[in-house]
PDB file of C-alpha atoms and ligand atoms in Angstrom:
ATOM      1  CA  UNK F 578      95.806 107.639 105.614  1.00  0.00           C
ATOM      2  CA  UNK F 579      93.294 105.501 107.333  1.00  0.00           C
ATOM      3  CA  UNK F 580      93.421 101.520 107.151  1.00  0.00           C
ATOM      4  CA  UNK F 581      90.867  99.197 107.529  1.00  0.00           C
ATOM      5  CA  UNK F 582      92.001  96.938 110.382  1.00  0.00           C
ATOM      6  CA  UNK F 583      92.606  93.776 108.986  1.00  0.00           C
ATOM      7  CA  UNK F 584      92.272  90.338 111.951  1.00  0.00           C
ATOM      8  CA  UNK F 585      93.194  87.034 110.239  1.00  0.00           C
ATOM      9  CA  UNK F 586      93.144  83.852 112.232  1.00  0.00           C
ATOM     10  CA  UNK F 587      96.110  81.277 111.404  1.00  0.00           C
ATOM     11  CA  UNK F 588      94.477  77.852 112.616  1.00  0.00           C
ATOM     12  CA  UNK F 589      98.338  76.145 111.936  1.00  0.00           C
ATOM     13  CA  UNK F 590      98.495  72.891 111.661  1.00  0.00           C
ATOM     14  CA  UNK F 591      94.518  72.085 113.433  1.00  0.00           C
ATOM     15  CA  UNK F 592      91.400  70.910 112.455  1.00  0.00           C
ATOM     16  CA  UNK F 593      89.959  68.842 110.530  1.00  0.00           C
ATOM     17  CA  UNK F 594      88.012  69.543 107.027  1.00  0.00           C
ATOM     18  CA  UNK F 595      84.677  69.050 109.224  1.00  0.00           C
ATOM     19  CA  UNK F 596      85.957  70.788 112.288  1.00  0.00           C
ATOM     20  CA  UNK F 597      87.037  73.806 110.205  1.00  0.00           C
ATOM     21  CA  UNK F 598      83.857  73.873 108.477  1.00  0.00           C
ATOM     22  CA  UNK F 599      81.967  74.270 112.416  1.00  0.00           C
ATOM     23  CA  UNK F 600      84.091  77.041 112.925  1.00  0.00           C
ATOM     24  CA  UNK F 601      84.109  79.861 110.036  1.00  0.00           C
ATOM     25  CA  UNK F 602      79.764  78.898 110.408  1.00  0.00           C
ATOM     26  CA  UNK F 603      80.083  80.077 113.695  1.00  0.00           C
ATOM     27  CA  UNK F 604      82.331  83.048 112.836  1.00  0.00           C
ATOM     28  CA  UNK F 605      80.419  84.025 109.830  1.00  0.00           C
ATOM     29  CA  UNK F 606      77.573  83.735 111.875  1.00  0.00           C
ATOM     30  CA  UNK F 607      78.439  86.566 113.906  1.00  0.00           C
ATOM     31  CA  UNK F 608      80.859  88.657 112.149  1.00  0.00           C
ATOM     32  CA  UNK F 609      80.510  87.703 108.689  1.00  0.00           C
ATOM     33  CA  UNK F 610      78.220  90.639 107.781  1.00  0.00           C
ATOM     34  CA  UNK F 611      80.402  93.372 108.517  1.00  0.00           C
ATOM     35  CA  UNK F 612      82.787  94.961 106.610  1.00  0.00           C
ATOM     36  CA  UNK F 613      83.681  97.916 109.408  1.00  0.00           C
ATOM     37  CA  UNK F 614      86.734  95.285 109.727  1.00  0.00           C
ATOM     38  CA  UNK F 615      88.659  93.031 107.515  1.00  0.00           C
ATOM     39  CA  UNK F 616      88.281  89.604 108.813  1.00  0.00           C
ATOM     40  CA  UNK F 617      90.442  86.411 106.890  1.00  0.00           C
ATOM     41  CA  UNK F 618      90.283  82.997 108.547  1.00  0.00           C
ATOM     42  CA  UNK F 619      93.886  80.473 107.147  1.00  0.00           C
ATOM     43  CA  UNK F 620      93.127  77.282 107.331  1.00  0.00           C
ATOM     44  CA  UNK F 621      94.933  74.087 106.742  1.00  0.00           C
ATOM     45  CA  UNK F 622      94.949  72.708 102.979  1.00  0.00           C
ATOM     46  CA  UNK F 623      92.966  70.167 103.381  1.00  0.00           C
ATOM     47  CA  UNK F 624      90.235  72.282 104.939  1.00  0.00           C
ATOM     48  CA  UNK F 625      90.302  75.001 101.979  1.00  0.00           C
ATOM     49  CA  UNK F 626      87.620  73.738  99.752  1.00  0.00           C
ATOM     50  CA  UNK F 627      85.138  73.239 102.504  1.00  0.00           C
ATOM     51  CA  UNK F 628      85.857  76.499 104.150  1.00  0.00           C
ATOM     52  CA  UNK F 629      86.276  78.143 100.831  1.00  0.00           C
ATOM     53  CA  UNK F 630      81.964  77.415 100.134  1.00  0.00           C
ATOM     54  CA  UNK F 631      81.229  78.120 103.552  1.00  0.00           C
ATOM     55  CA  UNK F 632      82.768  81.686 103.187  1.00  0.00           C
ATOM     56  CA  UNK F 633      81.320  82.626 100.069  1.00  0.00           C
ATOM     57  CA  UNK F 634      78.091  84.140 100.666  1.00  0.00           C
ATOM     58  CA  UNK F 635      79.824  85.939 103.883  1.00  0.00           C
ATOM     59  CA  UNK F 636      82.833  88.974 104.248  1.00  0.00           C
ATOM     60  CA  UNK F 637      84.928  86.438 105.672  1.00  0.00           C
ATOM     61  CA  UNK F 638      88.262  86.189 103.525  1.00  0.00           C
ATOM     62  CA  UNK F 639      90.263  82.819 102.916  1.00  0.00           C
ATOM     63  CA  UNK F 640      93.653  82.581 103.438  1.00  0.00           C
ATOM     64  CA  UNK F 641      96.516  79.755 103.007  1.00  0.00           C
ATOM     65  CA  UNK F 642      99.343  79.291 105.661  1.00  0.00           C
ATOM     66  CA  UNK F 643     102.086  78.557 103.003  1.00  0.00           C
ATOM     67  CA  UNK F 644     102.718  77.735  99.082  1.00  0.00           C
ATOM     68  CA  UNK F 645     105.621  77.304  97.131  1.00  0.00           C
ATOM     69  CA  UNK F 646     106.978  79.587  95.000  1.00  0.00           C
ATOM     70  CA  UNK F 647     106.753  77.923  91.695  1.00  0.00           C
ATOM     71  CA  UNK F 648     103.784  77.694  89.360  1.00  0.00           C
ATOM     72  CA  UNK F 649     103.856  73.724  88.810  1.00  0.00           C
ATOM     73  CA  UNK F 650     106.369  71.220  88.419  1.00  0.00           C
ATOM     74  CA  UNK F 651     108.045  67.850  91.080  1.00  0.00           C
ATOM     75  CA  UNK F 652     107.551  69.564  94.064  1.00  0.00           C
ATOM     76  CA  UNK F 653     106.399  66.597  96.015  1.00  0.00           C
ATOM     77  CA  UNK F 654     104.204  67.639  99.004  1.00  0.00           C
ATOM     78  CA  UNK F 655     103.814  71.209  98.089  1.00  0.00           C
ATOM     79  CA  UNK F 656     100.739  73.952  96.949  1.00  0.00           C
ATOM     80  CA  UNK F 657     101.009  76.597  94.749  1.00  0.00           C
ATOM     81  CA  UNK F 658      99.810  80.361  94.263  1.00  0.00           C
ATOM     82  CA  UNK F 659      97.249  78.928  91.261  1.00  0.00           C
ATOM     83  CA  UNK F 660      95.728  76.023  92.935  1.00  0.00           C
ATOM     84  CA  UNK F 661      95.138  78.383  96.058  1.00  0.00           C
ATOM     85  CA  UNK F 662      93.786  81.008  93.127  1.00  0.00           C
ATOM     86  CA  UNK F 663      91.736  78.523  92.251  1.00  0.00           C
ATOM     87  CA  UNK F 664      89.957  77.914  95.782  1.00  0.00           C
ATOM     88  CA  UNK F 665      88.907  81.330  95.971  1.00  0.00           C
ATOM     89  CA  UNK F 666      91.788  82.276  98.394  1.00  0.00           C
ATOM     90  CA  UNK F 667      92.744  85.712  98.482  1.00  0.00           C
ATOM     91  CA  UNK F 668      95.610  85.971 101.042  1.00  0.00           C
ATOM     92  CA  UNK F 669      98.518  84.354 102.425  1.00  0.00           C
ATOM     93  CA  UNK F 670     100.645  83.986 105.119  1.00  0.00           C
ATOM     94  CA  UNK F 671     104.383  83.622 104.584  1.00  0.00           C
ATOM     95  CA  UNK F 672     107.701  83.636 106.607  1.00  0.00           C
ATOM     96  CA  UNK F 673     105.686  82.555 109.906  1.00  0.00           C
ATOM     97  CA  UNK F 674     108.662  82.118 112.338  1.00  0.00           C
ATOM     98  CA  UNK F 675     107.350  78.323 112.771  1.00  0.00           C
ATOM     99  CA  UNK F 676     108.167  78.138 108.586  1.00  0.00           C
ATOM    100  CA  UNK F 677     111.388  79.984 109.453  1.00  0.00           C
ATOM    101  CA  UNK F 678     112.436  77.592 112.550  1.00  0.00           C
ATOM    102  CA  UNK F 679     111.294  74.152 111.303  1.00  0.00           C
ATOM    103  CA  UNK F 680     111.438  74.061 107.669  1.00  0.00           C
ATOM    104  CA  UNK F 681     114.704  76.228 107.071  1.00  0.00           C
ATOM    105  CA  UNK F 682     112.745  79.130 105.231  1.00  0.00           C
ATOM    106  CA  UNK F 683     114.858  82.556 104.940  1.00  0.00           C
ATOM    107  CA  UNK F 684     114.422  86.080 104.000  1.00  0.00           C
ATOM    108  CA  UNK F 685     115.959  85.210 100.281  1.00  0.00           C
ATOM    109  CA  UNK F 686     113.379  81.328 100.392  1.00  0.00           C
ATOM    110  CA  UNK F 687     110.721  83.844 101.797  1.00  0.00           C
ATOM    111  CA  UNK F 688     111.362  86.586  99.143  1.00  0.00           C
ATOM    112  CA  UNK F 689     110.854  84.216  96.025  1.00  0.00           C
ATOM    113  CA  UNK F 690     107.361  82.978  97.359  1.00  0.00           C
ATOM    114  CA  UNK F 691     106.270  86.785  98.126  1.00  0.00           C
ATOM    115  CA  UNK F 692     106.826  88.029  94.656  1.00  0.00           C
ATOM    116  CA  UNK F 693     105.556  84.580  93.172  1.00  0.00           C
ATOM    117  CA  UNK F 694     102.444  85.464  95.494  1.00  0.00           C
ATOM    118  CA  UNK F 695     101.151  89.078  94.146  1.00  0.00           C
ATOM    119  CA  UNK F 696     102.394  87.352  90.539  1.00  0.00           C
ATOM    120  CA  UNK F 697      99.443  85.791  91.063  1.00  0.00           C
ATOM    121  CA  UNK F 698      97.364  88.225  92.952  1.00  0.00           C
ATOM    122  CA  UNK F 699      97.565  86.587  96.138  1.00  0.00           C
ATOM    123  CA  UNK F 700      98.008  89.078  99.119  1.00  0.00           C
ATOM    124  CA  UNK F 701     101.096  88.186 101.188  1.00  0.00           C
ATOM    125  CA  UNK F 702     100.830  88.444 104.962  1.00  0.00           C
ATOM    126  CA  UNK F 703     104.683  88.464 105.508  1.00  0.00           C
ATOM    127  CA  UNK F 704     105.741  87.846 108.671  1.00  0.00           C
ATOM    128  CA  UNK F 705     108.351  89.142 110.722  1.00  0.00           C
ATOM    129  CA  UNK F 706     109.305  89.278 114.453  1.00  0.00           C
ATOM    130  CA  UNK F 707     112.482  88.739 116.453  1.00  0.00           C
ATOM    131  CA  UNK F 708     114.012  86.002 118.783  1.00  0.00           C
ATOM    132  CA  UNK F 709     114.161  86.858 122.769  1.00  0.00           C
ATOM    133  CA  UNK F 710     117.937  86.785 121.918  1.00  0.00           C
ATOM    134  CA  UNK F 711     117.979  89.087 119.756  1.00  0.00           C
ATOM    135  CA  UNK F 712     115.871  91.401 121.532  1.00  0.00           C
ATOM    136  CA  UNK F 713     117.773  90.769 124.356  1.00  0.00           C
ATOM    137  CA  UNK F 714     120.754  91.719 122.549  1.00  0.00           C
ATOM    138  CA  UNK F 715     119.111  94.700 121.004  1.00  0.00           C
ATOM    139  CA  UNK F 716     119.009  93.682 117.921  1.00  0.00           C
ATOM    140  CA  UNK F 717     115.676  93.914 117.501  1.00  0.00           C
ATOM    141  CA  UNK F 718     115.117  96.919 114.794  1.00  0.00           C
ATOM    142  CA  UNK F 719     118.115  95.828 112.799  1.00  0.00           C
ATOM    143  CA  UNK F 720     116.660  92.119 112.448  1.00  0.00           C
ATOM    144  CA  UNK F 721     113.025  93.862 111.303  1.00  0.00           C
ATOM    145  CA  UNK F 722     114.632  96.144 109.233  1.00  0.00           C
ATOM    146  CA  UNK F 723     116.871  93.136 107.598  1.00  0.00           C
ATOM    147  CA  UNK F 724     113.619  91.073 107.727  1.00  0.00           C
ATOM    148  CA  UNK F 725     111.849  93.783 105.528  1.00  0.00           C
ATOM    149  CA  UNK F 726     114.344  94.734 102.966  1.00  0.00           C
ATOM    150  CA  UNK F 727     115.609  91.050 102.036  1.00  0.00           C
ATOM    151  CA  UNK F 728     112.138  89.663 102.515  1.00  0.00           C
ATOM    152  CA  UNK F 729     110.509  92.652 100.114  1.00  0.00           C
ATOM    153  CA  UNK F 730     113.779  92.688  97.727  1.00  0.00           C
ATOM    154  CA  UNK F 731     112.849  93.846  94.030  1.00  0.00           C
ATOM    155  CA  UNK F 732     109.006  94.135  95.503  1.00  0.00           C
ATOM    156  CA  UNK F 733     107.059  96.477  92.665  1.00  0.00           C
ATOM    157  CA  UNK F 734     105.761  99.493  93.640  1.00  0.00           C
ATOM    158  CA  UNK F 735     102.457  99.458  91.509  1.00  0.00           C
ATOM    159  CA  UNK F 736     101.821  95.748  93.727  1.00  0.00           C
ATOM    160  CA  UNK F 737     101.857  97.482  96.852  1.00  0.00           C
ATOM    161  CA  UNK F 738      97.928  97.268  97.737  1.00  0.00           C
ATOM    162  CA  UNK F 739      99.122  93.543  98.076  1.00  0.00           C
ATOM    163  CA  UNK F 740     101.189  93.477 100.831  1.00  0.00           C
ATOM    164  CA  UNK F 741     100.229  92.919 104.323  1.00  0.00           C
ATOM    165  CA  UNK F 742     103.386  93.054 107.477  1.00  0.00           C
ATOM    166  CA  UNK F 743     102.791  90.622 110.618  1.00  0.00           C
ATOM    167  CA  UNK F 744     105.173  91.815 113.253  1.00  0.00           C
ATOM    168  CA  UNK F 745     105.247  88.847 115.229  1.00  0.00           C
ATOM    169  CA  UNK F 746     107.802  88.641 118.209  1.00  0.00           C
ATOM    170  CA  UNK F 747     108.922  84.813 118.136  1.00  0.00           C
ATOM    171  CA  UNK F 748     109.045  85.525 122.338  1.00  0.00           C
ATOM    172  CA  UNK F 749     105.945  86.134 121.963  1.00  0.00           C
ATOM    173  CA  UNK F 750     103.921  83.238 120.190  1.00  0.00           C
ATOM    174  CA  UNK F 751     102.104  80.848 121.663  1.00  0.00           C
ATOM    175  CA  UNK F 752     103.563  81.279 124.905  1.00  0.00           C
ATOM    176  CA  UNK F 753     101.197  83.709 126.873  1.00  0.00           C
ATOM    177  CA  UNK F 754     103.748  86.718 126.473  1.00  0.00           C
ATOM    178  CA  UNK F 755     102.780  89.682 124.783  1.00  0.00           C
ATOM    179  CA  UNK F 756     104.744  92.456 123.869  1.00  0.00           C
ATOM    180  CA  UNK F 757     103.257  95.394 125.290  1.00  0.00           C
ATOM    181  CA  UNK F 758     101.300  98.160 123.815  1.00  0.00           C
ATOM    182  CA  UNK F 759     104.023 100.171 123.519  1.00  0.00           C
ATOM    183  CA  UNK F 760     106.589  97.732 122.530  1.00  0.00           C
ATOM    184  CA  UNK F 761     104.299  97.034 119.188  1.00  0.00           C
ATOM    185  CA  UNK F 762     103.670 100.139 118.448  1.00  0.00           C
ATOM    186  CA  UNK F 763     107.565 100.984 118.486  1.00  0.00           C
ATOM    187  CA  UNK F 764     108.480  98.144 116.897  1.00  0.00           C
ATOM    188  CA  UNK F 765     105.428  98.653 113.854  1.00  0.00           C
ATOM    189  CA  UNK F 766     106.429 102.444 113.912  1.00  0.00           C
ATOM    190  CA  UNK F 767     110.529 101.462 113.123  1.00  0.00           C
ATOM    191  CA  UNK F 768     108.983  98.651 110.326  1.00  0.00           C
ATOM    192  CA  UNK F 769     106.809 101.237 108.595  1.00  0.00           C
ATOM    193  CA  UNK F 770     110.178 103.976 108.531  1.00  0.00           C
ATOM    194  CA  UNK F 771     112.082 100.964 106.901  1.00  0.00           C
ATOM    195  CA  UNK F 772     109.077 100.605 104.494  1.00  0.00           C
ATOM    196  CA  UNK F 773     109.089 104.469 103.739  1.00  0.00           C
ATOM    197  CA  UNK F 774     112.913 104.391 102.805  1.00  0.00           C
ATOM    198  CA  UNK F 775     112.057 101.747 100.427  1.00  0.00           C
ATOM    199  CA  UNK F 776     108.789 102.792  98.865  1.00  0.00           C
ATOM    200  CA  UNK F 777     108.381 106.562  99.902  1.00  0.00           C
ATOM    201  CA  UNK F 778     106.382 107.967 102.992  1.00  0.00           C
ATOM    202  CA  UNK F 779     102.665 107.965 100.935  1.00  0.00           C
ATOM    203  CA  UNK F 780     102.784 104.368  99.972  1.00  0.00           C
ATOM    204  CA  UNK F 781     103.974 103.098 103.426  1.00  0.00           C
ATOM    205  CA  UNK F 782     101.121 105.005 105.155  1.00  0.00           C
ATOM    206  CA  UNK F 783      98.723 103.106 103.678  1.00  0.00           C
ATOM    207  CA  UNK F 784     100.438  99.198 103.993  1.00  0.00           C
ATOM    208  CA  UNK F 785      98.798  97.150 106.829  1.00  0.00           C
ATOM    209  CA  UNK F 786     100.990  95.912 109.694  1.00  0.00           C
ATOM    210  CA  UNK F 787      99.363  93.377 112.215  1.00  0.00           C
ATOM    211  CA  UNK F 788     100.418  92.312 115.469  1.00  0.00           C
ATOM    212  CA  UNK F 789     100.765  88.355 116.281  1.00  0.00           C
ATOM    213  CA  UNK F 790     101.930  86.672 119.167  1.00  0.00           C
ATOM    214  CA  UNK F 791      99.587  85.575 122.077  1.00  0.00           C
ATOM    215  CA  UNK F 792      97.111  88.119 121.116  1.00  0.00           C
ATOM    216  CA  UNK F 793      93.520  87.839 122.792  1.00  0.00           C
ATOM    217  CA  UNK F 794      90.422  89.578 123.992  1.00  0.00           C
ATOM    218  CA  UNK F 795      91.816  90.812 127.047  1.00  0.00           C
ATOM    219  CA  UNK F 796      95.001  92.449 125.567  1.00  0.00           C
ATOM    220  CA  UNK F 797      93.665  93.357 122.191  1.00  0.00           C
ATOM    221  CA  UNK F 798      91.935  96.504 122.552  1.00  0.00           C
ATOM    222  CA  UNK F 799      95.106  97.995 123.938  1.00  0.00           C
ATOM    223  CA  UNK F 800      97.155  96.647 121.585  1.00  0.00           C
ATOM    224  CA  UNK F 801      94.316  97.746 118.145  1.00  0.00           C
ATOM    225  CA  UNK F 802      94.675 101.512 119.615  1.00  0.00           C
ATOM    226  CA  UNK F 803      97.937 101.738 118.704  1.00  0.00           C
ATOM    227  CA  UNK F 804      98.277 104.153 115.558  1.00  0.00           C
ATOM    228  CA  UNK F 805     100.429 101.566 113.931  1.00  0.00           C
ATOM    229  CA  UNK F 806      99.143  98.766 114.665  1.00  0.00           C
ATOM    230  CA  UNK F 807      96.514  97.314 111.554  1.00  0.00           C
ATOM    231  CA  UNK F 808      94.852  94.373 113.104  1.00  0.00           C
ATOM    232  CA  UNK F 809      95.921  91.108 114.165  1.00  0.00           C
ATOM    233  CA  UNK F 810      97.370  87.415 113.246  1.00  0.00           C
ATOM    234  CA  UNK F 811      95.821  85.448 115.881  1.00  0.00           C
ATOM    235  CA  UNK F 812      97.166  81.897 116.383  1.00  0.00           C
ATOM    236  CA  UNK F 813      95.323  80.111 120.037  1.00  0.00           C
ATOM    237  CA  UNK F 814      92.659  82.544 119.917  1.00  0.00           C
ATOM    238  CA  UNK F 815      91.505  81.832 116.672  1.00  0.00           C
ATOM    239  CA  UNK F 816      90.557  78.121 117.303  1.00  0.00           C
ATOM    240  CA  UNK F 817      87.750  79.405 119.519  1.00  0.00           C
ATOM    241  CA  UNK F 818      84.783  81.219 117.753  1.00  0.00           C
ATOM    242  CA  UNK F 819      84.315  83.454 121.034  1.00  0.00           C
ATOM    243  CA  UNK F 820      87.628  84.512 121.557  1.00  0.00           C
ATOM    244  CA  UNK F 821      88.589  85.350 117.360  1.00  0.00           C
ATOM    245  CA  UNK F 822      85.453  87.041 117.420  1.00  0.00           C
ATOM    246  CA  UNK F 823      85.631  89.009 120.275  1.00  0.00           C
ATOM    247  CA  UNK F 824      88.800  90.378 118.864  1.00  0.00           C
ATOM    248  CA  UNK F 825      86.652  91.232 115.867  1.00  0.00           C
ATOM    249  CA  UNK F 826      84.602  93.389 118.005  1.00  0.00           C
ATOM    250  CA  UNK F 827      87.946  94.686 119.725  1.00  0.00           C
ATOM    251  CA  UNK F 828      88.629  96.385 116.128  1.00  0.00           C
ATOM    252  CA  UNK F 829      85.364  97.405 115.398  1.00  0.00           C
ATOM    253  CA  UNK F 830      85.242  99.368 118.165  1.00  0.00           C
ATOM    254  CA  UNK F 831      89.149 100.630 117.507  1.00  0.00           C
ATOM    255  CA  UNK F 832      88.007 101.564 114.077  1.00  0.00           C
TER     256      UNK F 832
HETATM  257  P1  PGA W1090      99.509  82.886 118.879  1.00  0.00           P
HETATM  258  O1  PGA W1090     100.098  82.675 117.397  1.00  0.00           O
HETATM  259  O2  PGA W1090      98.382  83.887 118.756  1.00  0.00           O
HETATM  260  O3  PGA W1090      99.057  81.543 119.310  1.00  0.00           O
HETATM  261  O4  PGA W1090     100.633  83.416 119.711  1.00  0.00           O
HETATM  262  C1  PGA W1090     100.222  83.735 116.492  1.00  0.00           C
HETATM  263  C2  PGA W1090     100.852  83.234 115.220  1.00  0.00           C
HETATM  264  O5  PGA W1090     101.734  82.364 115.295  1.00  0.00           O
HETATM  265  O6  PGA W1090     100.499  83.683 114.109  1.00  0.00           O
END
């Protein structure tokens, strides 16, 4: 089953509405024809309506870093799945291991906002990846495989088309280290068997799962070759127009 390679920038917690707007021009401007590759840019709130009309005559796809995982309500400070609906936003990311580490988020928190996501059409990009402890420890396929079945728990079939993985190796973001070629595609191979025993070999062929973690123009050709490997979450290198796009090209040319 062949799928489109899918590279989505998470900008965290960066730029401002004007900044943000300077960059997706400059992406669209050079890959926002194309549609050999799936290319999603996740801005901070506050930069979502600006980026939102900037990306609508263009391929580029919108995405949210968060939301909560109730409609409406007193949720003081937080978004949800209908007011980024309503912004033209099409994906989001959840569980990023910074969500996880500084804001107390779980497989069970993470669970409620992924099925409160494709609820309303929103396309998770749920995010996995294991501490250097753990790895250390080898624990590494038993924390995915937890990750995945607590994180996906009473998931529906027929929403499947939603769903987008992001292995992400906590050792691994931000900090320079990537996990090698090999490494991802072992560790994307052993996620896709865990989503085969849940949903059946056909459907898990054709779910996306991205690599994230220090992932740039040097080491992403390698890393895009891998037969499990979808496309990429790119965190650093997706501040710079050169560098996210370059990665772009990366997949195109993996495609
Ligand atoms: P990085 O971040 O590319 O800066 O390592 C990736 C991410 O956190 O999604």
């Amino acid at each position: 089953m062949s799928r489109k390679h899918l590279i989505a920038g998470n900008w965290k917690m960066n730029l401002t509405p004007d900044d943000s707007a300077s960059l997706v021009e400059e992406v669209n401007a050079v890959v926002g024809k194309q549609n050999a590759v799936q290319v999603c840019v996740c801005p901070p709130f506050t930069s979502l309506p600006l980026v939102s009309e900037k990306v609508e005559q263009s391929e580029v796809l919108l995405g949210a870093q968060n939301m909560h995982d109730q409609p409406s309500g007193a949720y003081t400070g937080e978004v949800s799945a209908e007011m980024l609906r309503s912004l033209y936003v099409s994906h989001v990311i959840l569980g990023h291991s910074e969500r996880r580490q500084y804001f107390g988020e779980t497989n069970v928190s993470i669970n409620a906002k992924i099925l409160a996501a494709i609820q309303a059409s929103l396309k998770p990009i749920y995010c996995i990846g294991e501490t250097l402890e753990e790895r250390d420890a080898g624990k590494t396929m038993e924390i995915l495989s937890s990750q995945v079945r607590e994180g996906l728990q009473s998931y529906p079939s027929r929403a499947l088309d939603l769903l987008v993985i992001a292995y992400e190796p906590v050792w691994a973001i931000g900090t320079g280290k990537t996990a090698t070629d090999e490494m991802a595609q072992e560790a994307h191979a052993e996620i896709r068997g865990v989503l085969s025993e849940m949903f059946g070999e056909a459907a898990s062929s054709s779910i996306r799962i991205l690599y994230g973690g220090s992932m740039k123009p040097e080491n992403a050709a390698g890393l895009l070759a891998q037969p499990d490997v979808d496309g990429g979450l790119i965190g650093g290198a997706s501040l710079s127009a050169k560098s996210f796009c370059d990665i772009v090209e990366a997949a195109i040319s993996a495609s």
